[in-house]
mmCIF file of N, CA, C and O in Angstrom:
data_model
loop_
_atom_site.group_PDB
_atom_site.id
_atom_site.type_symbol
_atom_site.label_atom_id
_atom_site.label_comp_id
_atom_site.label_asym_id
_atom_site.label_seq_id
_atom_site.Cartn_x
_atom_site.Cartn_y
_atom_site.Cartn_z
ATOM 1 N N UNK A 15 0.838 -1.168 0.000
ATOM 2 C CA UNK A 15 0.000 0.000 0.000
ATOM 3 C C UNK A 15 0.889 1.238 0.000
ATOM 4 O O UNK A 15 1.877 1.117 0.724
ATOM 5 N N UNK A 16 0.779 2.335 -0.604
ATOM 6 C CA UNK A 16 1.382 3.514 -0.609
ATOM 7 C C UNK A 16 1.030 4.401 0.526
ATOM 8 O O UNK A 16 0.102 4.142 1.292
ATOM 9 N N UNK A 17 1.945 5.676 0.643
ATOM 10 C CA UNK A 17 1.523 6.017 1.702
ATOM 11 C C UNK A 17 1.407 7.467 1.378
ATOM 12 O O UNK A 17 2.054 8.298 0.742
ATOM 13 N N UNK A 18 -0.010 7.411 2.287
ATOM 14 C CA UNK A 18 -0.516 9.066 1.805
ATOM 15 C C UNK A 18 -0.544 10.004 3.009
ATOM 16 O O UNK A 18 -0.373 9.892 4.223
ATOM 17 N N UNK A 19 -0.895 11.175 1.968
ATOM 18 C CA UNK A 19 -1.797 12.324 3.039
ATOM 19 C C UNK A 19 -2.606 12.613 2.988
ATOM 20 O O UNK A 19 -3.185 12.906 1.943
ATOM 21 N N UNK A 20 -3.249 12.702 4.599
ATOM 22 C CA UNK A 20 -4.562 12.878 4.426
ATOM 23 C C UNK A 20 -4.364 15.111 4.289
ATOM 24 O O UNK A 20 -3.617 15.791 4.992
ATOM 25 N N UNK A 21 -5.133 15.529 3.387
ATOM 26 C CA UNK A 21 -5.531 17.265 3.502
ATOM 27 C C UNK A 21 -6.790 17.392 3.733
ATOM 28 O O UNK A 21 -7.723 16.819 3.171
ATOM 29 N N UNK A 22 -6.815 18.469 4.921
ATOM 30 C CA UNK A 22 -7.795 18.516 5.373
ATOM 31 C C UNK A 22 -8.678 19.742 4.167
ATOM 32 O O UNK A 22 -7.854 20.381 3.512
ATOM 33 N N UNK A 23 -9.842 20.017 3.915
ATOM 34 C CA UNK A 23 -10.627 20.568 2.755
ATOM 35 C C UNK A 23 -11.045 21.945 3.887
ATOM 36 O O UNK A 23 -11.562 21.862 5.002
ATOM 37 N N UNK A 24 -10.630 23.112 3.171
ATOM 38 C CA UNK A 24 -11.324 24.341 3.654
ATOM 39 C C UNK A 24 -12.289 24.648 4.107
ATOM 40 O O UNK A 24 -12.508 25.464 5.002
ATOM 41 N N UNK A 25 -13.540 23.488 3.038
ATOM 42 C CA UNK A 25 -14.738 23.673 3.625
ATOM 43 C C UNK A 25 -14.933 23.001 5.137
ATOM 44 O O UNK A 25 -15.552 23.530 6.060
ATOM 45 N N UNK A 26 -14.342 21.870 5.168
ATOM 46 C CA UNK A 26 -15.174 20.948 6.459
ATOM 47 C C UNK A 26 -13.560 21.931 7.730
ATOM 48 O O UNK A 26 -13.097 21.304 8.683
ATOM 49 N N UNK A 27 -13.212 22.929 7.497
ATOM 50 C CA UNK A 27 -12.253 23.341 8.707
ATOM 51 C C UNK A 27 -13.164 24.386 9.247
ATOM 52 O O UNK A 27 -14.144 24.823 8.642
ATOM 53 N N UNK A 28 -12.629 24.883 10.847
ATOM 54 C CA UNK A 28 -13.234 26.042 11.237
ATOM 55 C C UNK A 28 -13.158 27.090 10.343
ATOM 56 O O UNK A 28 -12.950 26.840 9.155
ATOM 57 N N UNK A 29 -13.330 28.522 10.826
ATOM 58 C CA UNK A 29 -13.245 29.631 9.892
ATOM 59 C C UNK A 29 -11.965 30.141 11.042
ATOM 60 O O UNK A 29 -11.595 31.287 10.787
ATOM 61 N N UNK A 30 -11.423 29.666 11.934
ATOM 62 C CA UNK A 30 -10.287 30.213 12.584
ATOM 63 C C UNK A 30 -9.142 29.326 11.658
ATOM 64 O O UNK A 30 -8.182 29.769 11.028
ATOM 65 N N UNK A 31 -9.573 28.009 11.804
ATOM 66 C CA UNK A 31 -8.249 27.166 10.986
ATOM 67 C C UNK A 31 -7.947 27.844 9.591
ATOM 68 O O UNK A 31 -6.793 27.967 9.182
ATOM 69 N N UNK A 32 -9.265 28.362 8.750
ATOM 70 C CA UNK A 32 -8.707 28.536 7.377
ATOM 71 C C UNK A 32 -7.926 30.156 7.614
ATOM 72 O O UNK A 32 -7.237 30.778 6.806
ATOM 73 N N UNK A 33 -8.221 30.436 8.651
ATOM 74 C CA UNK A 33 -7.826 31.814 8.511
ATOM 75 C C UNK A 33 -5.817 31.624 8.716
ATOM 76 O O UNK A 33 -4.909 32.188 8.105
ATOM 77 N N UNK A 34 -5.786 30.617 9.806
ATOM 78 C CA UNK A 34 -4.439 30.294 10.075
ATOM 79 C C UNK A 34 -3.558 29.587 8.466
ATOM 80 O O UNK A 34 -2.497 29.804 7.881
ATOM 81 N N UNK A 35 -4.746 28.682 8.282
ATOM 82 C CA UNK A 35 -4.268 27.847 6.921
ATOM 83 C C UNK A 35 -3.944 29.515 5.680
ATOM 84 O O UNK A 35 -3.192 29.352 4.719
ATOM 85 N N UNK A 36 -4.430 30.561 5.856
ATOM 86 C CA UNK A 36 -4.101 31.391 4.630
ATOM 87 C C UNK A 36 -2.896 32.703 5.553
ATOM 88 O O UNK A 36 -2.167 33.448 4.898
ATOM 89 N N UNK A 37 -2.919 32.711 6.382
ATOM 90 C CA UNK A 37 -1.684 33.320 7.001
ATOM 91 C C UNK A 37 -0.369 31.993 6.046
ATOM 92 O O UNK A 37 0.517 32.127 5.202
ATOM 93 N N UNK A 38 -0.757 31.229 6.551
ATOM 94 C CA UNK A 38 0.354 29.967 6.573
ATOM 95 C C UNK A 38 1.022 29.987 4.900
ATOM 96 O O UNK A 38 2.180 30.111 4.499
ATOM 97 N N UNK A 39 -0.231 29.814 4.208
ATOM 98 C CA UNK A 39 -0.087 29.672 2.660
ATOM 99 C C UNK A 39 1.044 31.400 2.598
ATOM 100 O O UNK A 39 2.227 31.551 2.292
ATOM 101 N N UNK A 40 0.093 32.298 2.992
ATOM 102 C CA UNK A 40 1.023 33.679 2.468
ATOM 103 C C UNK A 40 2.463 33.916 3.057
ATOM 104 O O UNK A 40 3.254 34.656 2.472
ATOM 105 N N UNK A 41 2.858 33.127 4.492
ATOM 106 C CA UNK A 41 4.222 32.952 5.068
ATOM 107 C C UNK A 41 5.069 32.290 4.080
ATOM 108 O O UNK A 41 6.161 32.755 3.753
ATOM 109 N N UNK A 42 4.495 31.009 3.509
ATOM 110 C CA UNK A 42 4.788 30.229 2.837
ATOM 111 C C UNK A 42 5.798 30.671 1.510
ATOM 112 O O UNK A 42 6.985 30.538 1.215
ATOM 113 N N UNK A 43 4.007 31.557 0.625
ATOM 114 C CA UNK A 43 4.911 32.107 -0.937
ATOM 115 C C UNK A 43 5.766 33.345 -0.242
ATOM 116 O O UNK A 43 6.670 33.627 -1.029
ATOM 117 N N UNK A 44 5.817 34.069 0.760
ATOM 118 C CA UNK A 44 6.592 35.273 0.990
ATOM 119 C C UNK A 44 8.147 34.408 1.121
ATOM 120 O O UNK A 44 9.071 34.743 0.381
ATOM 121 N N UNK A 45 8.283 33.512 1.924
ATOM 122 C CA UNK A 45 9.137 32.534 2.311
ATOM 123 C C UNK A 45 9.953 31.966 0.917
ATOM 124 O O UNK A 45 11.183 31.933 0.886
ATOM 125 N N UNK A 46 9.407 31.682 0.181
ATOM 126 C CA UNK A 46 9.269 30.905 -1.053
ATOM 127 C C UNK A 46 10.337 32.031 -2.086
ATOM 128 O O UNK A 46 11.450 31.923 -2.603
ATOM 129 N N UNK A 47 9.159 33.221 -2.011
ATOM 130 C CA UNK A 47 10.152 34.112 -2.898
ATOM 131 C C UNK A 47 11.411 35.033 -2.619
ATOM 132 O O UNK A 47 12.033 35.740 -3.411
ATOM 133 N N UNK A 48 11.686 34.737 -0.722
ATOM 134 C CA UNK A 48 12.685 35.330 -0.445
ATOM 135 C C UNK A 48 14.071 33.910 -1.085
ATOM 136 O O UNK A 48 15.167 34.134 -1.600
ATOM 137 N N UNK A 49 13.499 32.715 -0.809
ATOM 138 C CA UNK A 49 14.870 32.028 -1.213
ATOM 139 C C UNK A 49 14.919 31.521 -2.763
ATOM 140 O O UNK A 49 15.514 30.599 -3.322
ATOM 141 N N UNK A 50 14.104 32.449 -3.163
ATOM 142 C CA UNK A 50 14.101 32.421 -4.599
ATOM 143 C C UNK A 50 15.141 33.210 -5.343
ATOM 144 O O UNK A 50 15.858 32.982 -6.318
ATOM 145 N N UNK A 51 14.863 34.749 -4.099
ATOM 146 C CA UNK A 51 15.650 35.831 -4.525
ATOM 147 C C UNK A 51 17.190 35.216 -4.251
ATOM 148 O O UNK A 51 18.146 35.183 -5.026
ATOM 149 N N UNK A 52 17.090 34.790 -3.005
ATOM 150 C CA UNK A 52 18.690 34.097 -2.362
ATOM 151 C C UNK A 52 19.169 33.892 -3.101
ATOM 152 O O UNK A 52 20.325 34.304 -3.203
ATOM 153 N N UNK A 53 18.484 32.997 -4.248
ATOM 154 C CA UNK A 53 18.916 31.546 -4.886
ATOM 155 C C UNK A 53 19.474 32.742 -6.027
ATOM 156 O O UNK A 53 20.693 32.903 -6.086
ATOM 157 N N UNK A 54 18.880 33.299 -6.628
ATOM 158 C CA UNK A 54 18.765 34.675 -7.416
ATOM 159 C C UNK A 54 20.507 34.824 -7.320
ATOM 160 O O UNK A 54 21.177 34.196 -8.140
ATOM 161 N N UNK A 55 20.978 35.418 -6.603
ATOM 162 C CA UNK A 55 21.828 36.435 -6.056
ATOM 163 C C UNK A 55 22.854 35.107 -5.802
ATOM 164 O O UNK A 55 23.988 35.355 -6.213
ATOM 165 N N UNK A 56 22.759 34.213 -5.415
ATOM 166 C CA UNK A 56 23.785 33.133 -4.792
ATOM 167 C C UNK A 56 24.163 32.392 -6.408
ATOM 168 O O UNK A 56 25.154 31.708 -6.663
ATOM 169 N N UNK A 57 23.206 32.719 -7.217
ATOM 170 C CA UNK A 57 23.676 31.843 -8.787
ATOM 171 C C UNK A 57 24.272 33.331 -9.496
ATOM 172 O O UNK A 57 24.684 33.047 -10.621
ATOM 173 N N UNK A 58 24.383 34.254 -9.318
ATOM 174 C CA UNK A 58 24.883 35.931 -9.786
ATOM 175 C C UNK A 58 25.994 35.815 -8.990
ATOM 176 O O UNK A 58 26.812 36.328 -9.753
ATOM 177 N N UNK A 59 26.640 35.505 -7.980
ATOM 178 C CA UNK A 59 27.367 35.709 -7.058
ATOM 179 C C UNK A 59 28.475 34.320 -7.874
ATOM 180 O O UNK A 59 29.608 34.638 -8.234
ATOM 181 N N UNK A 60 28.017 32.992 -8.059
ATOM 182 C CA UNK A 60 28.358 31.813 -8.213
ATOM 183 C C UNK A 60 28.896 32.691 -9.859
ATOM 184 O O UNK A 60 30.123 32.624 -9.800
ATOM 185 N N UNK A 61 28.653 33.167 -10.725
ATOM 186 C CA UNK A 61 29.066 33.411 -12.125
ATOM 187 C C UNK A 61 29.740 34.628 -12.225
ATOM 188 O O UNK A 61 29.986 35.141 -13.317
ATOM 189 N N UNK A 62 30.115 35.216 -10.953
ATOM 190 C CA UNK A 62 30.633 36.403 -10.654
ATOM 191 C C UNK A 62 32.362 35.944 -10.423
ATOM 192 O O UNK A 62 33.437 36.326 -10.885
ATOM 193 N N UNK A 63 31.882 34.867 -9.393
ATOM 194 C CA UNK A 63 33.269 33.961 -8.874
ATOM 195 C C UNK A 63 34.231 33.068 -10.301
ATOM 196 O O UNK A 63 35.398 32.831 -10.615
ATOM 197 N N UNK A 64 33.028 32.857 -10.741
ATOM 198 C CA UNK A 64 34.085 31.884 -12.070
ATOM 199 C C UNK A 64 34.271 32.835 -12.920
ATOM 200 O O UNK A 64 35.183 32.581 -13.707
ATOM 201 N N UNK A 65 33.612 34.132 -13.119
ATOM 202 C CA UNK A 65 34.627 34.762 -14.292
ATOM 203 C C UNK A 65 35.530 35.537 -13.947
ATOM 204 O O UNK A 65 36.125 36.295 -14.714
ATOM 205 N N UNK A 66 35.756 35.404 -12.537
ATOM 206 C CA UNK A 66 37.263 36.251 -11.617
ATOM 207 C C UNK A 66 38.393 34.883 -11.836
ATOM 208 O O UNK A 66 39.590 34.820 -12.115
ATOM 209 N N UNK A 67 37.367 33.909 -11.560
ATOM 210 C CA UNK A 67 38.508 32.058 -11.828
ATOM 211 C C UNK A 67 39.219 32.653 -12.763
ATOM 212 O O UNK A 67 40.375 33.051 -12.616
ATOM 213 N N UNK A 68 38.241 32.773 -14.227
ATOM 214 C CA UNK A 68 39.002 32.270 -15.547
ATOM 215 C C UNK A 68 39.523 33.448 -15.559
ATOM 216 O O UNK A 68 40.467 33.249 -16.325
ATOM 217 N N UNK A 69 39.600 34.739 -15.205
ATOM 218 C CA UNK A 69 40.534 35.840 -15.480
ATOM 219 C C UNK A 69 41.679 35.519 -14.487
ATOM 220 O O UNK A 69 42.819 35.623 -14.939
ATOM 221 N N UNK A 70 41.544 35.173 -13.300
ATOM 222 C CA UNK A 70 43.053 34.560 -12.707
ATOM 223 C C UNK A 70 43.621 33.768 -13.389
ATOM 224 O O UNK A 70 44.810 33.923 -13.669
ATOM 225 N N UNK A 71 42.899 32.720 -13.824
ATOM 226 C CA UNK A 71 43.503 31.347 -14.747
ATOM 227 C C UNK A 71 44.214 32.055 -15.674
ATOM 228 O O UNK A 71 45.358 31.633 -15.840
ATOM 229 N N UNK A 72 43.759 33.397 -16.606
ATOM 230 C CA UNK A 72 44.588 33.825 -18.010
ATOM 231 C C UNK A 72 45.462 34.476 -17.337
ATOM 232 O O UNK A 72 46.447 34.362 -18.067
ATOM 233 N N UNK A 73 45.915 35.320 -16.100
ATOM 234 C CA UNK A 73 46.808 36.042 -15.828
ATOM 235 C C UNK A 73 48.030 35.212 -15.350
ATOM 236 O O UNK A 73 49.208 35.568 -15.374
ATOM 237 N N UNK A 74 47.456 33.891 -14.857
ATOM 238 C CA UNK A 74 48.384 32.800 -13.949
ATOM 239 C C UNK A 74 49.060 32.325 -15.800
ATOM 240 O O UNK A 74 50.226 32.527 -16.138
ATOM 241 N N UNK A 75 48.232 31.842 -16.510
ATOM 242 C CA UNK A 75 49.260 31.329 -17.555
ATOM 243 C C UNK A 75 50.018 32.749 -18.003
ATOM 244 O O UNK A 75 51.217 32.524 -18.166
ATOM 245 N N UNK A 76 49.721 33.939 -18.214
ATOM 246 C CA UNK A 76 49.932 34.771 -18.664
ATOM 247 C C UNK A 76 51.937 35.045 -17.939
ATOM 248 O O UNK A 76 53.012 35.291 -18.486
ATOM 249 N N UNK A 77 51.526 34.838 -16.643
ATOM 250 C CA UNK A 77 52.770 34.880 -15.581
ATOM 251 C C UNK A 77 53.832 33.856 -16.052
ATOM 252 O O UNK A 77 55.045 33.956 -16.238
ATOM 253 N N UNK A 78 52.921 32.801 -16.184
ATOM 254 C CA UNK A 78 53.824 31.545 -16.723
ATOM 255 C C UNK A 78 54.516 31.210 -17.998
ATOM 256 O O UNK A 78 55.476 30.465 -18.196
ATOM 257 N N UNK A 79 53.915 31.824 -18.693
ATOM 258 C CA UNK A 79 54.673 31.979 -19.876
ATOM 259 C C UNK A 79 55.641 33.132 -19.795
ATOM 260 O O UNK A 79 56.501 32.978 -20.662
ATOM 261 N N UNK A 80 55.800 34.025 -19.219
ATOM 262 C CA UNK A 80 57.245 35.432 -19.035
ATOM 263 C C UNK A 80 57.277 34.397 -18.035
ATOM 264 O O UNK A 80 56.878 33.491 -18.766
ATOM 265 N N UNK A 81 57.415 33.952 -17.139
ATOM 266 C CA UNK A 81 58.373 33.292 -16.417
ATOM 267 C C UNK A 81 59.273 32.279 -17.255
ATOM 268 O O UNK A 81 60.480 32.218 -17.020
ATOM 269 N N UNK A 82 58.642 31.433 -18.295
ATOM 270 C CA UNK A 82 59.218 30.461 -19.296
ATOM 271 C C UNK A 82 59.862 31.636 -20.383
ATOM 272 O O UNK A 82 61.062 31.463 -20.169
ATOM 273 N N UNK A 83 59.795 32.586 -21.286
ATOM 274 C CA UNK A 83 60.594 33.504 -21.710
ATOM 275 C C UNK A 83 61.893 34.044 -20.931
ATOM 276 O O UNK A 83 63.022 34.074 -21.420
ATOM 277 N N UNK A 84 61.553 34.455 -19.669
ATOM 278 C CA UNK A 84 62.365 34.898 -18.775
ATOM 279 C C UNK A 84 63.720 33.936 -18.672
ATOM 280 O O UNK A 84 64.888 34.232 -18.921
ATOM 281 N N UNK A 85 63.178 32.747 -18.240
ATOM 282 C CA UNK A 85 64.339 31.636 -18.180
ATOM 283 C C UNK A 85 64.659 31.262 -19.086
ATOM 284 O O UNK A 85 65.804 30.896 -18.818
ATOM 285 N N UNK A 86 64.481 31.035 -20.158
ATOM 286 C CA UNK A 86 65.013 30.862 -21.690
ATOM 287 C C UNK A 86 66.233 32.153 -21.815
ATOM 288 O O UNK A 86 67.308 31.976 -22.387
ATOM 289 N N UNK A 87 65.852 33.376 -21.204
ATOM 290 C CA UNK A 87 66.595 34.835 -21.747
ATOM 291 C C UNK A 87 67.962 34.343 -20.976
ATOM 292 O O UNK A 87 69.142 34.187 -21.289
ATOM 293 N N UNK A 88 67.203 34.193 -19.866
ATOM 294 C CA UNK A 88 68.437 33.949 -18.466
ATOM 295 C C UNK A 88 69.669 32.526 -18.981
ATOM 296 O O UNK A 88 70.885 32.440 -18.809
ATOM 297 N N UNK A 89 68.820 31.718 -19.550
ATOM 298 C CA UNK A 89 70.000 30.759 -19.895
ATOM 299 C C UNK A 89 70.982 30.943 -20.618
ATOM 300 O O UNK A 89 72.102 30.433 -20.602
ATOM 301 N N UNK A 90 70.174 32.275 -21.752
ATOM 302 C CA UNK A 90 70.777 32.391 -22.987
ATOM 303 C C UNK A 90 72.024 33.679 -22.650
ATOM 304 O O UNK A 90 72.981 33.950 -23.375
ATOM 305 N N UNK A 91 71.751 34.166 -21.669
ATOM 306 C CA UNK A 91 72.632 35.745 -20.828
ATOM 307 C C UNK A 91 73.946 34.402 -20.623
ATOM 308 O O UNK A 91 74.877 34.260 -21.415
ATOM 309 N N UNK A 92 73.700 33.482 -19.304
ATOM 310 C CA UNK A 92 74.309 32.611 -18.880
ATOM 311 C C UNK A 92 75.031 32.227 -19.876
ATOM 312 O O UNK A 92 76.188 32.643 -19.940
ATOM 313 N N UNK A 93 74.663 31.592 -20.602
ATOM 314 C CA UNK A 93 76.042 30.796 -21.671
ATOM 315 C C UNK A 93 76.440 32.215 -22.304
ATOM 316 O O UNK A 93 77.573 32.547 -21.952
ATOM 317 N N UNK A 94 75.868 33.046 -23.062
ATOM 318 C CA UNK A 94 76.888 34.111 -23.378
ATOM 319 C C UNK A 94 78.421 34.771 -22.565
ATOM 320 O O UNK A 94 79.568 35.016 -22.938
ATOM 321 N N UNK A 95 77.350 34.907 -20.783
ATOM 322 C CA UNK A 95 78.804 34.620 -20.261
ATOM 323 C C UNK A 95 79.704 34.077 -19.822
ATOM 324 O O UNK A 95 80.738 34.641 -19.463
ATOM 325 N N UNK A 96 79.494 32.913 -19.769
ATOM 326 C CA UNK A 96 80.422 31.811 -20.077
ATOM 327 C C UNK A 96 81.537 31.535 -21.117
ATOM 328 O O UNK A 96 82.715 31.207 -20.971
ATOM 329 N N UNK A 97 80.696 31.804 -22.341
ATOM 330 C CA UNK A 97 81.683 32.030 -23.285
ATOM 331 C C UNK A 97 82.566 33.238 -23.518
ATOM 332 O O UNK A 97 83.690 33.160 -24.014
ATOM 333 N N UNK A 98 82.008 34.318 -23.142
ATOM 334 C CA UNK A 98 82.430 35.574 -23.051
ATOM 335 C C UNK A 98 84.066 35.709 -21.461
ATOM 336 O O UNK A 98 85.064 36.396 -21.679
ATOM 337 N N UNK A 99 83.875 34.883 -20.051
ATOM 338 C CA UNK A 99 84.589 34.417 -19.834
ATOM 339 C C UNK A 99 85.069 33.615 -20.093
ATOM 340 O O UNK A 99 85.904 33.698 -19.193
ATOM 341 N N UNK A 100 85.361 32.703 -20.636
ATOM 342 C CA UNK A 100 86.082 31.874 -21.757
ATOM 343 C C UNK A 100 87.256 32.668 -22.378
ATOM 344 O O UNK A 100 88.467 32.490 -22.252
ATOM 345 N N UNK A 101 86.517 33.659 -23.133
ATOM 346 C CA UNK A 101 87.364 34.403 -24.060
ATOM 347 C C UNK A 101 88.101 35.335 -23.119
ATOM 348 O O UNK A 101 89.072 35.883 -23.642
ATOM 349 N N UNK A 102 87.867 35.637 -21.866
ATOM 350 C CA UNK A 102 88.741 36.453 -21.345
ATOM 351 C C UNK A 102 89.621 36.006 -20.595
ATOM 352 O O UNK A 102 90.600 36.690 -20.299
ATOM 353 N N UNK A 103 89.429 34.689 -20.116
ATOM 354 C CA UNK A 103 90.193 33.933 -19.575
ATOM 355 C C UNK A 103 91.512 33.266 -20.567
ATOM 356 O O UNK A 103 92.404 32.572 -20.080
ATOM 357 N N UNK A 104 91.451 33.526 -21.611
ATOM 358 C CA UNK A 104 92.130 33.299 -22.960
ATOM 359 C C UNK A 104 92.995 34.645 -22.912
ATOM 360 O O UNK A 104 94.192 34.747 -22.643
ATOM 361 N N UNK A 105 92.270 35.444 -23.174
ATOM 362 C CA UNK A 105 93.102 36.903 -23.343
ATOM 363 C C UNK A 105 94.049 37.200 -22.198
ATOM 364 O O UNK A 105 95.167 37.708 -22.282
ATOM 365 N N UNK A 106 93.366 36.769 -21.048
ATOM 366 C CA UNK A 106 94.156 37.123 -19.792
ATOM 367 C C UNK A 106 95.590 36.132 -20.131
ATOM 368 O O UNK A 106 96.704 36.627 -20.304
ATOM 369 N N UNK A 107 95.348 34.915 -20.173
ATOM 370 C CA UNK A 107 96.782 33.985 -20.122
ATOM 371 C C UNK A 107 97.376 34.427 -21.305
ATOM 372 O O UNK A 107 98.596 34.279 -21.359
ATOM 373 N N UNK A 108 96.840 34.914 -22.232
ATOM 374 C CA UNK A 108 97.778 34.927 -23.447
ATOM 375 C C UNK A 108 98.678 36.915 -23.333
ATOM 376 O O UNK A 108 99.485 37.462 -24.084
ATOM 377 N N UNK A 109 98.024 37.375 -22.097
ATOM 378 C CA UNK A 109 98.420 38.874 -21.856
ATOM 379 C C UNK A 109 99.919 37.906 -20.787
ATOM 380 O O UNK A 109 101.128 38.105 -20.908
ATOM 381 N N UNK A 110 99.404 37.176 -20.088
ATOM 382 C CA UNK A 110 100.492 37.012 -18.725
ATOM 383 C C UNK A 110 101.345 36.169 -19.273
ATOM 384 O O UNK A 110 102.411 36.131 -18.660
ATOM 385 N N UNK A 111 101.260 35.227 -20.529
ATOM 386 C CA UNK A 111 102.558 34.956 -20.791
ATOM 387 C C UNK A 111 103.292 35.916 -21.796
ATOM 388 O O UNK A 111 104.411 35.577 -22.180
ATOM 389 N N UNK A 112 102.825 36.909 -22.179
ATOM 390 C CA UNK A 112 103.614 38.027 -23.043
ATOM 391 C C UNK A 112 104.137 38.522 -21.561
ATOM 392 O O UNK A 112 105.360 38.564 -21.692
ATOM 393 N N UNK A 113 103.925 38.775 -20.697
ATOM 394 C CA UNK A 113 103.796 39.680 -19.772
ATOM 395 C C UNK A 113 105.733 38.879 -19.459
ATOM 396 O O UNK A 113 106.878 39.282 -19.663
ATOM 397 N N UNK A 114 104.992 37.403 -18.790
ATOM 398 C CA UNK A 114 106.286 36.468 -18.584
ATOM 399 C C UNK A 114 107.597 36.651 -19.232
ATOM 400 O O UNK A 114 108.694 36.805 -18.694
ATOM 401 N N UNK A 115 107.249 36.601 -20.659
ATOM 402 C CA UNK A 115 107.539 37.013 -21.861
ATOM 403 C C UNK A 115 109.199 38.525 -21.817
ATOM 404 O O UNK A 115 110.411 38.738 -21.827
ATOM 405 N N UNK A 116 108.262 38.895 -21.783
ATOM 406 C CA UNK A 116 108.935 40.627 -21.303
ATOM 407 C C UNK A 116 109.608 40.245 -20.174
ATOM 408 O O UNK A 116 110.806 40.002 -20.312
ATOM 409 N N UNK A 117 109.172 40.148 -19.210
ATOM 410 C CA UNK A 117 110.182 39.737 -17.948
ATOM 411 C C UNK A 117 110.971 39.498 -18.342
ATOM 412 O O UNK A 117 111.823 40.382 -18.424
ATOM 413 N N UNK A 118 111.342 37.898 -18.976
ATOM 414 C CA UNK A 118 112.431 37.412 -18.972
ATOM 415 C C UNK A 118 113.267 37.894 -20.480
ATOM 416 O O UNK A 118 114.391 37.473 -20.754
ATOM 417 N N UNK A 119 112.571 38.740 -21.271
ATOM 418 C CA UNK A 119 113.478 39.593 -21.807
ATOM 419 C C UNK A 119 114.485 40.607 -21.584
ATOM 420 O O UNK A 119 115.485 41.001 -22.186
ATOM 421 N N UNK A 120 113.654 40.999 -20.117
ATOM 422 C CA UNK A 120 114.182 42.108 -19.239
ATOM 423 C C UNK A 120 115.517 41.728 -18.902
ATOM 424 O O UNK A 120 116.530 42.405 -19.080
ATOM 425 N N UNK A 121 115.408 40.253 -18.251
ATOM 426 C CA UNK A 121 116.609 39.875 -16.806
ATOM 427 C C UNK A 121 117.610 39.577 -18.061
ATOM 428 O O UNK A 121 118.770 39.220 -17.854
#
C-alpha cells in the first residue's frame, strides 16, 4: 500500500483554521520568494566567482609563460657569459705569458 496524506478541505475546517491555513499559505509564498531571490543572487554571485577564476587562470598562464621567456633569456645571458669568460680567460693567459715574456726579456 502507498503512503498518503490525508488534507484537510477548507470547507469541512473552522473559519479560525482557514484563517491560520491562509496566514500559513502567504508565510509560505513570501518565504518561497525570499529564497528564490537568495537563490537569485547566490547563482549571480556563483558566475561572478568563475569569471574572476578564468581571469586569474589567463593572468596565472599569462605569468607563466614570461616566467618560461624569462628563463630561456636567463639561460641564454648565462652561456653568453660563459663564453664571453672563456674568451677572457684566454686573453688574460695569453696577456700574462707576453707579460712572462717581457720579464724574462728584461733579466
Amino acid at each position: 500500500m502507498a503512503p498518503s496524506i490525508a488534507v484537510a478541505s477548507t470547507a469541512q475546517t473552522k473559519p479560525g483554521h482557514r484563517l491560520k491555513a491562509a496566514e500559513a499559505e502567504v508565510e509560505l509564498r513570501r518565504r518561497n520568494e525570499e529564497l528564490e531571490m537568495e537563490l537569485k543572487r547566490s547563482t549571480e554571485r556563483e558566475e561572478r566567482m568563475r569569471e574572476e577564476l578564468v581571469r586569474a587562470w589567463k593572468r596565472v598562464t599569462v605569468a607563466e609563460e614570461a616566467e618560461e621567456l624569462l628563463c630561456r633569456q636567463l639561460g641564454e645571458l648565462e652561456a653568453e657569459a660563459v663564453e664571453q669568460a672563456r674568451e677572457y680567460r684566454t686573453q688574460i693567459l695569453e696577456l700574462m705569458r707576453q707579460l712572462s715574456y717581457a720579464k724574462q726579456l728584461l733579466q
